[in-house]
Coordinates of C-alpha atoms and ligand atoms in Angstrom, one line a residue:
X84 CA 16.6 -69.4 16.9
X85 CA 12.8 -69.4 15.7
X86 CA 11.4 -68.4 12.4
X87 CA 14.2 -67.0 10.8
X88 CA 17.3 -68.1 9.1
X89 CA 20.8 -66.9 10.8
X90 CA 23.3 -65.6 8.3
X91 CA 26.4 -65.4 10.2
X92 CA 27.0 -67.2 13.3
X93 CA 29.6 -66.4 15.8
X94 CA 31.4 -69.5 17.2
X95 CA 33.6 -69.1 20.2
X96 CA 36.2 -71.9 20.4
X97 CA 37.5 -74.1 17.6
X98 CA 37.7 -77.5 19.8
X99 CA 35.4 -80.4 18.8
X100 CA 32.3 -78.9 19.6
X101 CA 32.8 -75.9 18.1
X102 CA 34.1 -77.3 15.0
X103 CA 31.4 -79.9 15.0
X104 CA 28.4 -76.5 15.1
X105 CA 31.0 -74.6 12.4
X106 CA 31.3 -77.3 9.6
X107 CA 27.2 -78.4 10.2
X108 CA 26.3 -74.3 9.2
X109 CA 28.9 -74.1 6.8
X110 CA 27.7 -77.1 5.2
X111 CA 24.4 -75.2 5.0
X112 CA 25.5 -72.2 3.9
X113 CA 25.7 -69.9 6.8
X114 CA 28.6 -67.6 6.8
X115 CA 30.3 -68.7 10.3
X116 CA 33.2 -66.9 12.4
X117 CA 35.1 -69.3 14.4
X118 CA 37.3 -67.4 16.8
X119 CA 40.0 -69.7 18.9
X120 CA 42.4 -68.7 21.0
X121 CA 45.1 -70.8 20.1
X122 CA 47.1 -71.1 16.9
X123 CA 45.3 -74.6 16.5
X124 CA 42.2 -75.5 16.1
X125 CA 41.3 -79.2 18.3
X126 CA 41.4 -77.6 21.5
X127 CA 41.7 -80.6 24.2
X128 CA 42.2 -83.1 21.3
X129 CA 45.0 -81.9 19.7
X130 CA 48.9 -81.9 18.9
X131 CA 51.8 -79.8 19.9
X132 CA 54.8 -79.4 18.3
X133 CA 57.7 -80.9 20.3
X134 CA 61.1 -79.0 19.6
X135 CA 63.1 -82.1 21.4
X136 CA 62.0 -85.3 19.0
X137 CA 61.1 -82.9 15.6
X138 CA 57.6 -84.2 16.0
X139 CA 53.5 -83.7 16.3
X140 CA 53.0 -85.5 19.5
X141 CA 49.3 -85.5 20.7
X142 CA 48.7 -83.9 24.0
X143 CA 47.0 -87.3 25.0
X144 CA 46.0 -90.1 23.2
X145 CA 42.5 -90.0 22.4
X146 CA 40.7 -93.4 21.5
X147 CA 37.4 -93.3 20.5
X148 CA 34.7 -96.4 20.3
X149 CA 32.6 -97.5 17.8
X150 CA 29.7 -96.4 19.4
X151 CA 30.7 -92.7 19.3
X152 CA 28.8 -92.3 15.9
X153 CA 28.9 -88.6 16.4
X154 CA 32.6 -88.5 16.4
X155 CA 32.8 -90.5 13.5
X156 CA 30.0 -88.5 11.6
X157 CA 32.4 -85.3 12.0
X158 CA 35.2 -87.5 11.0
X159 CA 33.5 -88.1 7.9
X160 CA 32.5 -84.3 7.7
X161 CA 36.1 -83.9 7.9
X162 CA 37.0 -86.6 5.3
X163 CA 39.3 -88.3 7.7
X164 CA 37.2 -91.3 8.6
X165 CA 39.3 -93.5 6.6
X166 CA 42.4 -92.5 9.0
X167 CA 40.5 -94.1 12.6
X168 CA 42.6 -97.7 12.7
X169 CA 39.6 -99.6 14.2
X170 CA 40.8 -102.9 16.7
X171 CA 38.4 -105.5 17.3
X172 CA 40.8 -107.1 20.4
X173 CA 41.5 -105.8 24.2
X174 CA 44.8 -106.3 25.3
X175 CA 44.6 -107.2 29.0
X176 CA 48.2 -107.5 30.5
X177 CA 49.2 -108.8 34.1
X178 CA 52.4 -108.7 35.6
X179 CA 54.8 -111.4 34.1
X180 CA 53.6 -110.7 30.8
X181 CA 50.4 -113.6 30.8
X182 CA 48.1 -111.3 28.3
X183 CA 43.9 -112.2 27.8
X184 CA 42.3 -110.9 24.8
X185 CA 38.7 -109.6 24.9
X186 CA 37.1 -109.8 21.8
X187 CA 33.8 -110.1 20.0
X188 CA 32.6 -113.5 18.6
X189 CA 29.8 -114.5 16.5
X190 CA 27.4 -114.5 19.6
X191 CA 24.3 -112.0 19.3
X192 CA 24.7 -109.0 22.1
X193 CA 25.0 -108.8 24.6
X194 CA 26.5 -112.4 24.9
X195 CA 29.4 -111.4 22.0
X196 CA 32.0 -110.9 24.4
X197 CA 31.3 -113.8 26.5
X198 CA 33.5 -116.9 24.8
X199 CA 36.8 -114.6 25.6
X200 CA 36.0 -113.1 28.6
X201 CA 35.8 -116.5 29.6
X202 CA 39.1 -117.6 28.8
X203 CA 40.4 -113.8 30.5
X204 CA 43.1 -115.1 32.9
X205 CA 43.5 -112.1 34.9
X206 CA 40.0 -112.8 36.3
X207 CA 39.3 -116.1 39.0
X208 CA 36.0 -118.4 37.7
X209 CA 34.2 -116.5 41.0
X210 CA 35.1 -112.9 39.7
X211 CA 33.5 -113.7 36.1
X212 CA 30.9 -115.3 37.7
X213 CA 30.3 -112.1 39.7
X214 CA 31.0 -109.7 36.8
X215 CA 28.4 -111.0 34.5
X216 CA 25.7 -111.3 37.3
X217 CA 26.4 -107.6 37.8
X218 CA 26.4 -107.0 34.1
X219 CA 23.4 -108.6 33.5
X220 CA 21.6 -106.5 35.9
X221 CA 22.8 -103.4 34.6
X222 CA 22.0 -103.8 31.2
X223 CA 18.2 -102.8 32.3
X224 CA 19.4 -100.3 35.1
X225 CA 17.6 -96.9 34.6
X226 CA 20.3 -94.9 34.6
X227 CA 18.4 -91.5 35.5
X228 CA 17.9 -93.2 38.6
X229 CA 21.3 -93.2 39.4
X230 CA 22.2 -89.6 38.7
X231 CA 23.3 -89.1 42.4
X232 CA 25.2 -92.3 43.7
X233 CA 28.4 -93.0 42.9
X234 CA 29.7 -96.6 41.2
X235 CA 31.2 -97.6 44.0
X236 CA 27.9 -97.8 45.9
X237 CA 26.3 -99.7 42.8
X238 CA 28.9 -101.8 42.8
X239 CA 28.5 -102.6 46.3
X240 CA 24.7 -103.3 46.2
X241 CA 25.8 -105.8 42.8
X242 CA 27.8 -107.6 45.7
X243 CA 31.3 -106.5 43.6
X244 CA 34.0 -108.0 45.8
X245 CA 38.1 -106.1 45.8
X246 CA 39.5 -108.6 43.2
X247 CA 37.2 -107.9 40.4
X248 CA 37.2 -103.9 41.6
X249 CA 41.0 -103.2 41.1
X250 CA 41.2 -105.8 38.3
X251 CA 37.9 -105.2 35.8
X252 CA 35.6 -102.3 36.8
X253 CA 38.2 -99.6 38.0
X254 CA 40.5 -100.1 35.1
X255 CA 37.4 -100.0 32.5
X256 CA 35.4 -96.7 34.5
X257 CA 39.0 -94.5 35.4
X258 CA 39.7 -94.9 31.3
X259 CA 36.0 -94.4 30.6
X260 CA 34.7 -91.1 33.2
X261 CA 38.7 -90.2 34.3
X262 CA 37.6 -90.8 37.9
X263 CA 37.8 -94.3 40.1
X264 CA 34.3 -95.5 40.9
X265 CA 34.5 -94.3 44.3
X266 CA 33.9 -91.1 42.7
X267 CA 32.7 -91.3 39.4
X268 CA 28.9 -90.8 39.0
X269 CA 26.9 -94.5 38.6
X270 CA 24.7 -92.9 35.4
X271 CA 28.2 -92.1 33.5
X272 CA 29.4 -95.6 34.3
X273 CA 26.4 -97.5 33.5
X274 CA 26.4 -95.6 29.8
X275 CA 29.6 -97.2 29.0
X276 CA 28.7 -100.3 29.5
X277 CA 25.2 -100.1 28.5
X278 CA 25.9 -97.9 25.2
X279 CA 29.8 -99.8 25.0
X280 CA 30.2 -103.0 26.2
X281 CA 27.0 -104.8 26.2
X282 CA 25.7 -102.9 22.8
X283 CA 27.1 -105.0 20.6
X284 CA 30.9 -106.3 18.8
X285 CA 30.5 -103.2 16.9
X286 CA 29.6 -100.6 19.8
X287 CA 33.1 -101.7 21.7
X288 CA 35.8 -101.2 19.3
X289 CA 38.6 -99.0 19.8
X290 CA 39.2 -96.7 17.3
X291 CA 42.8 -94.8 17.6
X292 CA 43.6 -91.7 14.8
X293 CA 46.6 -92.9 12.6
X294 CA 47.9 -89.3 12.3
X295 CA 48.8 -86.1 15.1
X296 CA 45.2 -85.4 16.2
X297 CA 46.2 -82.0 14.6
X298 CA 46.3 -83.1 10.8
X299 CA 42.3 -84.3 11.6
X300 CA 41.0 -80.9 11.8
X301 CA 42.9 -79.2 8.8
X302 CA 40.3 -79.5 6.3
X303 CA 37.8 -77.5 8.5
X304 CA 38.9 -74.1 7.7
X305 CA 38.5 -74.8 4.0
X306 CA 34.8 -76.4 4.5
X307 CA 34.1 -72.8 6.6
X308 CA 35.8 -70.8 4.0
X309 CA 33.4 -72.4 0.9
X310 CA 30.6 -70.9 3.0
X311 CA 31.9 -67.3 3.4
X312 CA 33.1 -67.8 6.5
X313 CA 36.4 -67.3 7.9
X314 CA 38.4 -68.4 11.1
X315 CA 40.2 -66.3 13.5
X316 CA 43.4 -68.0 15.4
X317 CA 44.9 -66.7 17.9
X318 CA 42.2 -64.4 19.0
X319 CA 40.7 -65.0 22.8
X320 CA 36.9 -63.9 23.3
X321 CA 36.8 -61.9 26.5
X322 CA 33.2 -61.3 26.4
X323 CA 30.0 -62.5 25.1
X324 CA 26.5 -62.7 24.5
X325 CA 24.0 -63.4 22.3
X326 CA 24.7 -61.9 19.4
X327 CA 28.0 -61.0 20.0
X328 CA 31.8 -61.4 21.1
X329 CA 34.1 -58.8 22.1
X330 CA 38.1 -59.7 21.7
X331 CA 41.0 -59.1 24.0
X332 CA 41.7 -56.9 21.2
X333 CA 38.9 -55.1 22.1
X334 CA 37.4 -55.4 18.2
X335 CA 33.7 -56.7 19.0
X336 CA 32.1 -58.7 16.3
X337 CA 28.0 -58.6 15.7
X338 CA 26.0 -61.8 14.4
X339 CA 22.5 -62.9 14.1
X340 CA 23.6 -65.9 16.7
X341 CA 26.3 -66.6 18.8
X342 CA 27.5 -70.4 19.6
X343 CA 29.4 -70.3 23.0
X344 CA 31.6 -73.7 22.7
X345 CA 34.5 -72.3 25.0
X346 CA 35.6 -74.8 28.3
X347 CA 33.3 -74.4 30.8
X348 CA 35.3 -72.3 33.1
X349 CA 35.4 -69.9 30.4
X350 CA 32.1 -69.8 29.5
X351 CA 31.6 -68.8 33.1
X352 CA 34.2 -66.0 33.2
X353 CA 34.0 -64.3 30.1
X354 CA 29.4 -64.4 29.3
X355 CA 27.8 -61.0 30.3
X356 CA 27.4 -60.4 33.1
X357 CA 24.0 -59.3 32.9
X358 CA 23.2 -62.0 30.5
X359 CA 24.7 -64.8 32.9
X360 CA 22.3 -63.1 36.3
X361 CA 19.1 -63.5 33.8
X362 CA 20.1 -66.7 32.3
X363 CA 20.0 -69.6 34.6
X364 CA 22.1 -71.9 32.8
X365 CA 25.6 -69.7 33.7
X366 CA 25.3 -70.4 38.0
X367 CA 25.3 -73.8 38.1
X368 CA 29.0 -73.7 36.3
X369 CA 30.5 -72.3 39.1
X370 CA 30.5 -75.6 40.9
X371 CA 32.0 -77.9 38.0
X372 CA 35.6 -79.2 39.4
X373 CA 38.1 -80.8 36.6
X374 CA 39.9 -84.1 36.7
X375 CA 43.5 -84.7 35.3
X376 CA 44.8 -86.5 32.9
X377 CA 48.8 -87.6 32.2
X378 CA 50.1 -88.3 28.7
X379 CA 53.4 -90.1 28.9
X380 CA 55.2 -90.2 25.2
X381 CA 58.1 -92.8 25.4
X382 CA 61.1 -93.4 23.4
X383 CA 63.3 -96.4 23.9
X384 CA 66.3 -97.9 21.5
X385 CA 64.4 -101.1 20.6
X386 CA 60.7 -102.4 20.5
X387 CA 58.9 -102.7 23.9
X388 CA 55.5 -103.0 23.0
X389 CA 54.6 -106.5 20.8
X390 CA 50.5 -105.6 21.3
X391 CA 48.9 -102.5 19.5
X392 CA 47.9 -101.3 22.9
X393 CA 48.0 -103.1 26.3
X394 CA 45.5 -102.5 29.5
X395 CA 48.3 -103.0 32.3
X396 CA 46.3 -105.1 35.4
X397 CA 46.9 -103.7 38.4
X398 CA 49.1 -101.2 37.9
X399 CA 49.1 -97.3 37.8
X400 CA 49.8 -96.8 34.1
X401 CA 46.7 -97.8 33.0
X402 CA 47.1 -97.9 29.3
X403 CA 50.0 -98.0 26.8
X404 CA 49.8 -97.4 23.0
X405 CA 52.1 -98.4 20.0
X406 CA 53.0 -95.8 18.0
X407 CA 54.9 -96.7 15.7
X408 CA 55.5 -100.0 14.0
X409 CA 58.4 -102.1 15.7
X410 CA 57.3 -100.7 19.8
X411 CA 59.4 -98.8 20.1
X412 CA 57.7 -95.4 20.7
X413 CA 55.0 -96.0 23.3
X414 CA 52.4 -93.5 24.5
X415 CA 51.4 -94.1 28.1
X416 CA 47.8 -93.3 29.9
X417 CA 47.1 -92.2 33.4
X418 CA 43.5 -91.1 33.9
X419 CA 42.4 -89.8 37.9
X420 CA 46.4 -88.4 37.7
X421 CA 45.6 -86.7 40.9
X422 CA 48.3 -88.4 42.5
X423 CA 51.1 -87.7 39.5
X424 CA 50.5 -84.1 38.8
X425 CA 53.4 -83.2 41.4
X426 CA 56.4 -85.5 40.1
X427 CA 58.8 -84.0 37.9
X428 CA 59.1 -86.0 34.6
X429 CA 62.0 -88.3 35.8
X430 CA 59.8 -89.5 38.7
X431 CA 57.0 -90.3 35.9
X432 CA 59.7 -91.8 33.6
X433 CA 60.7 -94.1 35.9
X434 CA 56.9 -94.6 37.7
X435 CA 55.8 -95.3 33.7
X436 CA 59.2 -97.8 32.6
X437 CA 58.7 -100.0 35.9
X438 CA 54.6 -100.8 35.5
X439 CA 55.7 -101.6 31.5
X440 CA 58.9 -103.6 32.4
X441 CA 56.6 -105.3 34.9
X442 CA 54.0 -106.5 32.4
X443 CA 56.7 -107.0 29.6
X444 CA 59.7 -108.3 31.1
X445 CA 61.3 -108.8 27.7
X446 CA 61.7 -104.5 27.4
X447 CA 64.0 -104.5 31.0
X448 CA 67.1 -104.5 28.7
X449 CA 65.7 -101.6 26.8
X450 CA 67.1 -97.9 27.4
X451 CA 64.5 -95.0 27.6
X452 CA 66.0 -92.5 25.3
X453 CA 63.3 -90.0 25.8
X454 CA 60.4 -89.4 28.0
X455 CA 57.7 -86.6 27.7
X456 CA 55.4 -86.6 29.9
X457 CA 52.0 -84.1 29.1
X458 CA 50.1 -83.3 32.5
X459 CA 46.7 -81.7 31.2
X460 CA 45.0 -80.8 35.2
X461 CA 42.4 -79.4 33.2
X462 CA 41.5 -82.3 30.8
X463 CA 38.1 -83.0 31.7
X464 CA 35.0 -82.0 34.1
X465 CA 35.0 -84.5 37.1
X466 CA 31.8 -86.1 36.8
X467 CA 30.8 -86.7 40.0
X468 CA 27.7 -87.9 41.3
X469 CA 24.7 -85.1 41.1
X470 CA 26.9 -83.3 38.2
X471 CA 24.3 -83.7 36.1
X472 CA 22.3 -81.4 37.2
X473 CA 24.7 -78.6 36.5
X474 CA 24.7 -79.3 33.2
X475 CA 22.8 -76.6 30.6
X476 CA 20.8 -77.1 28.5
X477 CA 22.1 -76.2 24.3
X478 CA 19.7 -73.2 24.2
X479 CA 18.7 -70.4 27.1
X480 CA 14.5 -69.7 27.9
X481 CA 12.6 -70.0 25.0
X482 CA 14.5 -71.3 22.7
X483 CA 17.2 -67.8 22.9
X484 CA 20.9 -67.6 22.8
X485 CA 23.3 -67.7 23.4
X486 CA 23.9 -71.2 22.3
X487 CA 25.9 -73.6 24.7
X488 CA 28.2 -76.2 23.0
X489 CA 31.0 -78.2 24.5
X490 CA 31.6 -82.1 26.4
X491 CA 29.8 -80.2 29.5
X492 CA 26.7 -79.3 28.3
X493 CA 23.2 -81.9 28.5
X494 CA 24.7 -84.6 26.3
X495 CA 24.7 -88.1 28.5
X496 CA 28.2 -88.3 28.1
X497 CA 30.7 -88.2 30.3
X498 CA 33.7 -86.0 29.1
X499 CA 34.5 -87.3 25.5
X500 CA 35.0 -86.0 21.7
X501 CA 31.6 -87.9 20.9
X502 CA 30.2 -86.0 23.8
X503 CA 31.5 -82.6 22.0
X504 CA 30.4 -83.8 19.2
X505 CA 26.9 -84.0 19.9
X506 CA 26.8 -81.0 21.5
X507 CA 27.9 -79.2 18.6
X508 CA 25.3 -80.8 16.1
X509 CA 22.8 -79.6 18.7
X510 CA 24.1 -76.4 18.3
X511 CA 23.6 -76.3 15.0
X512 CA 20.3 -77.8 15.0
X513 CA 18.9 -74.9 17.4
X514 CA 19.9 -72.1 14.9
Ligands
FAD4 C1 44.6 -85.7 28.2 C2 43.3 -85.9 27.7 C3 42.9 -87.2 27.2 C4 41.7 -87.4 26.7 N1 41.3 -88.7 26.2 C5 40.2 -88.8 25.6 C6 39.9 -90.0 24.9 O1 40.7 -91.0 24.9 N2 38.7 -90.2 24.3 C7 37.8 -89.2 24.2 O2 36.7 -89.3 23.6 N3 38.0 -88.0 24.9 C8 39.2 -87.8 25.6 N4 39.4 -86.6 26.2 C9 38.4 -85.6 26.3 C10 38.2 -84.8 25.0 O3 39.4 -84.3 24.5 C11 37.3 -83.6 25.3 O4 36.1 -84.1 25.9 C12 36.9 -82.9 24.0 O5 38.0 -82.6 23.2 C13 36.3 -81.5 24.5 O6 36.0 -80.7 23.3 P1 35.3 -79.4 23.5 O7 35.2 -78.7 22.2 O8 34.0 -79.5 24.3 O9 36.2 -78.5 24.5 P2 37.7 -77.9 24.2 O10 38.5 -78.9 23.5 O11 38.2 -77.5 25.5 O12 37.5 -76.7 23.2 C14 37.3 -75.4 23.7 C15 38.2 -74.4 22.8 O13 38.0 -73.1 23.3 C16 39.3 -72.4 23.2 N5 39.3 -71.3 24.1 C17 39.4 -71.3 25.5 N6 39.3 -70.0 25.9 C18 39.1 -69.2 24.8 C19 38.8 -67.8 24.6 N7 38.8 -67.0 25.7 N8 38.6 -67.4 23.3 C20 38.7 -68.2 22.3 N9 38.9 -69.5 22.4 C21 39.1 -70.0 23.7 C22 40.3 -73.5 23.6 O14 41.6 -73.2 23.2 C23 39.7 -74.8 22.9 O15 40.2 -74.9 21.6 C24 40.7 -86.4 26.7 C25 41.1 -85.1 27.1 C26 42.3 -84.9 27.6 C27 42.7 -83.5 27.9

């Protein structure tokens, strides 16, 4: 919006993105209406509650890095920043238990990994010798140029060989873009290790939420509230443009501006449609695909887990998480779940127990008491090579609504809460 100052401000889905463009208005005064559909406000990063275990679970656990500084910005927005637990060591875990810890040392970047990754066991002397040649080249890569090649065909030209594939790079880009480097775009993988790994000890460390995702978002409605504003739950949009939403209620609600920061599928199906033909930022959505993600909550009768979270080498549970304070409540990780999405929740179970008995043999006496697994097919957009130019831009021709938030829209990163995050600040900043 030019040359004049919005007063209310419709904003259509209450996940990170939306929430990021709601609390940046509200804190400058503009009276804001976020509408959500759900009773919850966190959208994919959020908690359920589960009627079997009396508990919050998260629908996924969501780890963020320290160089998501627009994540952490809204944390702080939030006043929940002192609630990220922030780990400084990687957990690397091979069948048989032997476990290498990467970690920073006092070494400038981007040589502050090197003394560990080193000593890594999981890796030959030939593999690390190949790894860092590749990494090294990388770290200058332009990665605009590589918009339309996968990582797998990078990797080949860097001379990657099978070892160091299955053991370093698919691990680190399936966790990273949520697809295996055969088809994950090379631009999304060279950001994370250009803007993660290599950037610096800070850049690289994990940051895990010490509460339900759902507790991180509570103080928003308060924040929206001091500014007049209000938010609806419960409520989907079922069509928009820009400078309004109509409800499946069929109430329609008038603004001077209207932030769009529903999924992308959404976005498609519910815009005008006379607003979506003029608007050339609408078409391209039609061809985004979505990759899944599995969230595997485990409860056994004693502790299984001795590491706050363990990278499991070779195997098809990619990640495990502590989540509680003796191991004994584990949260398991399988990005690129293509393959899963079918088996019923015994058939995970036992998939999920057998990959962590493998790589901690001292749990095989330990019962399961509990397993629920979370399949979210929808958990992020596959970004594939050439998905970047579907992307839209924050604002339509000329600077006009209606304003596009959400991890899909032009923010360099692949599908992420920093990603949201930025593209809810931009939001903001274009009104
Ligand atoms: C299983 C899983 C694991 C993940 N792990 C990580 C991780 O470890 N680290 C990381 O950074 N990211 C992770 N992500 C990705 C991250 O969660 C997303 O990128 C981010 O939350 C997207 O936020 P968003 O606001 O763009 O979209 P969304 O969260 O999808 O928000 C859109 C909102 O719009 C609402 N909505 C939909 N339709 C309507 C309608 N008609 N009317 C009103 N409201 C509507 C939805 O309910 C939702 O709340 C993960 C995602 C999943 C699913």
């Amino acid at each position: 919006m030019r040359g004049r100052r919005a007063d209310h401000v419709l904003v259509l889905g209450g996940g990170i993105a939306g929430i990021a463009t709601a609390l940046t208005l509200a804190q400058r005064g503009v009276r804001v209406t976020l509408i959500e559909s759900r009773d919850r406000l966190g959208g994919r990063a959020s908690s359920f509650f589960d009627a079997k275990t009396g508990l919050w679970l998260d629908n996924c656990q969501h780890v963020t890095l320290g160089c998501c500084t627009n994540y952490i910005r809204l944390c702080r927005m939030l006043g929940v920043e002192h609630l990220i637990r922030w780990d400084d060591e990687q957990y690397w875990v091979e069948a048989g238990g032997r476990t290498s810890v990467l970690k920073p040392s006092w070494l400038p970047a981007p040589a502050h990994g090197l003394p560990s990754f080193a000593m890594a066991k999981f890796l030959t002397w030939a593999e690390k010798a190949r790894i860092g040649a590749a990494l090294a080249q990388m770290r200058f890569l332009d990665r605009a140029r590589y918009a339309d090649r996968s990582f797998a065909s990078l990797l080949d030209e860097l001379d990657q060989e099978p070892g160091e594939r299955r053991r370093f790079w698919d691990p680190i880009i399936v966790s990273a873009c949520n697809l295996m480097p055969e088809h994950a775009c090379a631009a999304a993988a060279l950001q994370v290790f250009q803007d993660g790994f290599l950037k610096g000890a800070e850049a690289i460390r994990i940051g895990i939420m010490t509460v339900p995702l759902g507790e991180v978002y509570k103080p928003a409605t308060a924040i929206i509230e001091s500014a007049g504003g209000r938010v609806v739950l419960g409520e989907s949009v079922a069509r928009f443009d820009d400078r309004s939403a109509t409800l499946a209620n069929g109430q329609t609600l008038h603004a001077d501006a209207v932030v769009c920061a529903l999924p992308f599928e959404k976005a498609r199906d519910v815009v005008d449609p006379a607003l979506a033909s003029s608007d050339s930022r609408f078409a391209p959505l039609a061809a985004m695909r979505h990759s899944p993600i599995l969230g595997v909550h485990l409860f056994f009768d004693r502790p299984v887990l001795p590491t706050p979270h363990a990278v499991l080498v070779e195997r098809d549970t990619q990640w495990l998480f502590r989540k509680d304070a003796e191991g004994k409540v584990v949260h398991a990780v399988i990005s690129g779940a293509d393959a899963w999405l079918d088996l019923d929740a015994d058939a995970i179970a036992k998939r999920v127990v057998a990959d962590l008995v493998a790589c901690f043999p001292a749990a095989a006496g330990a019962q399961l008491q509990l397993a629920r697994p979370v399949k979210e097919r929808r958990a992020t957009f596959a970004y594939t090579p050439g998905f970047d130019h579907l992307r839209p831009a924050t604002h339509g021709p000329g600077g006009r609504g209606p304003f596009l938030a959400g991890d899909y829209t032009q923010t360099g990163w692949p599908a992420t809460m920093e990603g949201a995050a930025i593209s809810g600040f931009a939001a903001a900043a274009c009104i």
